[in-house]
Coordinates of C-alpha atoms in Angstrom, one line a residue:
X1 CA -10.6 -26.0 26.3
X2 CA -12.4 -23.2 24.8
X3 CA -9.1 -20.9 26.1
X4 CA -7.0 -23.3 24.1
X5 CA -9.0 -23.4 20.5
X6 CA -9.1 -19.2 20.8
X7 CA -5.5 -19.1 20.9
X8 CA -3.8 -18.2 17.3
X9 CA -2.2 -21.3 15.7
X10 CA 1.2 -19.1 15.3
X11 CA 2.1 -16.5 17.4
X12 CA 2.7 -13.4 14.8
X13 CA 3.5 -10.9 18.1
X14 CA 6.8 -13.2 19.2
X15 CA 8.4 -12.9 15.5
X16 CA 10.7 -10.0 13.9
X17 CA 8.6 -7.6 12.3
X18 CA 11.7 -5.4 12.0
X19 CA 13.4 -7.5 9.4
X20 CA 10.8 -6.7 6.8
X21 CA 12.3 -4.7 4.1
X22 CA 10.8 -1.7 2.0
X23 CA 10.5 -2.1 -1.4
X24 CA 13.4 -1.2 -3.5
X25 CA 12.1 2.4 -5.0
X26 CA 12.4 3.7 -1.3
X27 CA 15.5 6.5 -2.1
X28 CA 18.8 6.9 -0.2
X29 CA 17.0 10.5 1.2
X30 CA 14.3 8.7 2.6
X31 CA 14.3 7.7 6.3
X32 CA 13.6 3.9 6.8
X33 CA 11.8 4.7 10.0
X34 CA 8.8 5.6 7.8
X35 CA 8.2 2.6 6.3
X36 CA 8.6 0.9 9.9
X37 CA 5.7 3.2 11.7
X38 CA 3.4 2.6 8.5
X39 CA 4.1 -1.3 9.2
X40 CA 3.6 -0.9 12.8
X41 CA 0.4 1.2 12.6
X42 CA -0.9 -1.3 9.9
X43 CA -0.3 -4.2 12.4
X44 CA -1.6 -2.1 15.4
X45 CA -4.7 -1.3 13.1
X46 CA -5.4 -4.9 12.1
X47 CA -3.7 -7.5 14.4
X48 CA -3.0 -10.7 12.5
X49 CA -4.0 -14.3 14.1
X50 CA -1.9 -16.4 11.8
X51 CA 0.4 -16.1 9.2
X52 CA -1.0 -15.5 6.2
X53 CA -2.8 -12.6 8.0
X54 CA 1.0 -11.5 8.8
X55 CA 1.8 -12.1 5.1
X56 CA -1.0 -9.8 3.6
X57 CA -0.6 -7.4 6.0
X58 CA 3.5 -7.2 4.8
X59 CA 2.3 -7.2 1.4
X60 CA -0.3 -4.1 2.0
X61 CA 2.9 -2.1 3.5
X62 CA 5.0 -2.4 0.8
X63 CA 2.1 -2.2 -2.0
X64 CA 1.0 1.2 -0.1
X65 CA 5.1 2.5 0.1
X66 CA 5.4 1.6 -3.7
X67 CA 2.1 2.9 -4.7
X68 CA 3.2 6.5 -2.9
X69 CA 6.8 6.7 -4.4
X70 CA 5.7 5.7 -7.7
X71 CA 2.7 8.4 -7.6
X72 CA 5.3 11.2 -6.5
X73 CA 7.6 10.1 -9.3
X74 CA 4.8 10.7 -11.7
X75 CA 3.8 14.2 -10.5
X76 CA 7.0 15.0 -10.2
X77 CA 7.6 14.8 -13.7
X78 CA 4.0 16.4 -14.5
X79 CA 5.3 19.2 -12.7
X80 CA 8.5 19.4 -14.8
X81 CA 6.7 19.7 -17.3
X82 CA 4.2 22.1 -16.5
X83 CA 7.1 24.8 -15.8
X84 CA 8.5 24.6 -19.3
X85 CA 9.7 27.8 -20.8
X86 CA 7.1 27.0 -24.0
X87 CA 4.1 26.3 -21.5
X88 CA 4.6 29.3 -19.2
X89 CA 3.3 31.5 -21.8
X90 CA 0.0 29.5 -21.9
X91 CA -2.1 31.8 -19.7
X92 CA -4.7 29.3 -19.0
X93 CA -4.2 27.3 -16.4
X94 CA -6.6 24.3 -17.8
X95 CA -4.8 24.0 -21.2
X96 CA -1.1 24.3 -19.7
X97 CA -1.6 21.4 -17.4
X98 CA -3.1 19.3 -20.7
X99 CA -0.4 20.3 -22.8
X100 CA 2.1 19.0 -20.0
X101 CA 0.4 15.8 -19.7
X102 CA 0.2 15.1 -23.6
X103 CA 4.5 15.6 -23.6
X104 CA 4.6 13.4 -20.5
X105 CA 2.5 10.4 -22.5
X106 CA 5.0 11.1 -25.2
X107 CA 8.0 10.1 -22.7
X108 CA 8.2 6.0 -22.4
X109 CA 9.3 6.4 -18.7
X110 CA 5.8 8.3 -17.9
X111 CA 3.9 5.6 -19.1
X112 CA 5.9 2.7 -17.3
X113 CA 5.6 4.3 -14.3
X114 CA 1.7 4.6 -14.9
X115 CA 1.2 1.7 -15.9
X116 CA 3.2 0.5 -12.7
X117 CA 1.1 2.6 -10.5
X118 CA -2.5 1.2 -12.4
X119 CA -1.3 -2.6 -11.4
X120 CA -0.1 -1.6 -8.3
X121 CA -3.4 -0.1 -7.3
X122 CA -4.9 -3.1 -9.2
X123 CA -3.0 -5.7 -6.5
X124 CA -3.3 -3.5 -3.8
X125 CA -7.5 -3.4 -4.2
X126 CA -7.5 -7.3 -4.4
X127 CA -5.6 -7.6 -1.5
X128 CA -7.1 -5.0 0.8
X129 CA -10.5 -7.1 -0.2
X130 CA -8.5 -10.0 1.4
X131 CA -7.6 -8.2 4.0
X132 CA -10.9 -6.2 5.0
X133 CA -12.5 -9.9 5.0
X134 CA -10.5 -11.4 7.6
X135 CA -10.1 -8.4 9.6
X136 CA -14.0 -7.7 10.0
X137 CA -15.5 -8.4 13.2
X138 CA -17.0 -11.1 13.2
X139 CA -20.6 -12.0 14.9
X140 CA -20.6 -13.6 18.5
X141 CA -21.3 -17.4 18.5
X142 CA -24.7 -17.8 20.2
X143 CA -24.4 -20.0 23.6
X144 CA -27.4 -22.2 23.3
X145 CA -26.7 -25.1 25.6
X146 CA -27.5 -28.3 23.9
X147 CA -30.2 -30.2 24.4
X148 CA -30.0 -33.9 25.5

């Protein structure tokens, strides 16, 4: 009996993990097969027991694969920045990397994207909280036999 209340109430191992889908930023030049080892070392990492365990764990994949692409974006355009003919004149290395950043928070697609990245991070925080509490090991059960 204590075999049977141990076992998981669904079994997550017998499903599809497969058929979980990145999120849409993931480019055309990016290989899927990423996204599928960071879900599979996330479930070999934490093994769900049920469900919603399953569910969180999906969610922390694709909040960690958006959080990544939307952070490259974001440097990517800091960088384009930073090696405008105007700013390669500024000999200091300091003051041409502000400069860069002050034309990027005039852009409107600069900010989206960091304000995207801020509630990403914001979500993924909560969640990993979630996550970190139900995947901690938890204490053995003492076996003091009843008394009658």
């Amino acid at each position: 009996m204590n075999q049977e209340e141990e076992l998981p109430e669904v079994q997550t191992q017998k499903r599809n993990r497969n058929r979980t889908l990145p999120p849409v930023q993931v480019n055309d030049v990016e290989d899927p097969r990423c996204y599928a080892t960071l879900m599979d070392r996330l479930f070999a990492e934490l093994p769900p027991t049920n469900v919603q365990q399953e569910g969180d764990l999906n969610s922390m994949g694709q909040l960690r694969w958006t959080s990544e692409r939307v952070n490259n974006l974001i440097e990517s355009e800091l960088n384009h920045f930073v090696r405008m003919p105007q700013l390669q004149s500024v000999g200091d290395t300091n003051t041409r990397l502000m400069n860069a950043y002050r034309y990027c928070l005039s852009e409107k697609t600069f900010n989206l994207l960091s304000k995207q990245h801020l509630d990403t991070i914001k979500t993924t925080n909560a969640l990993g909280a979630r996550v970190e509490k139900w995947s901690a090991p938890k204490p053995p059960r003492s076996t003091r036999s009843r008394e009658l």
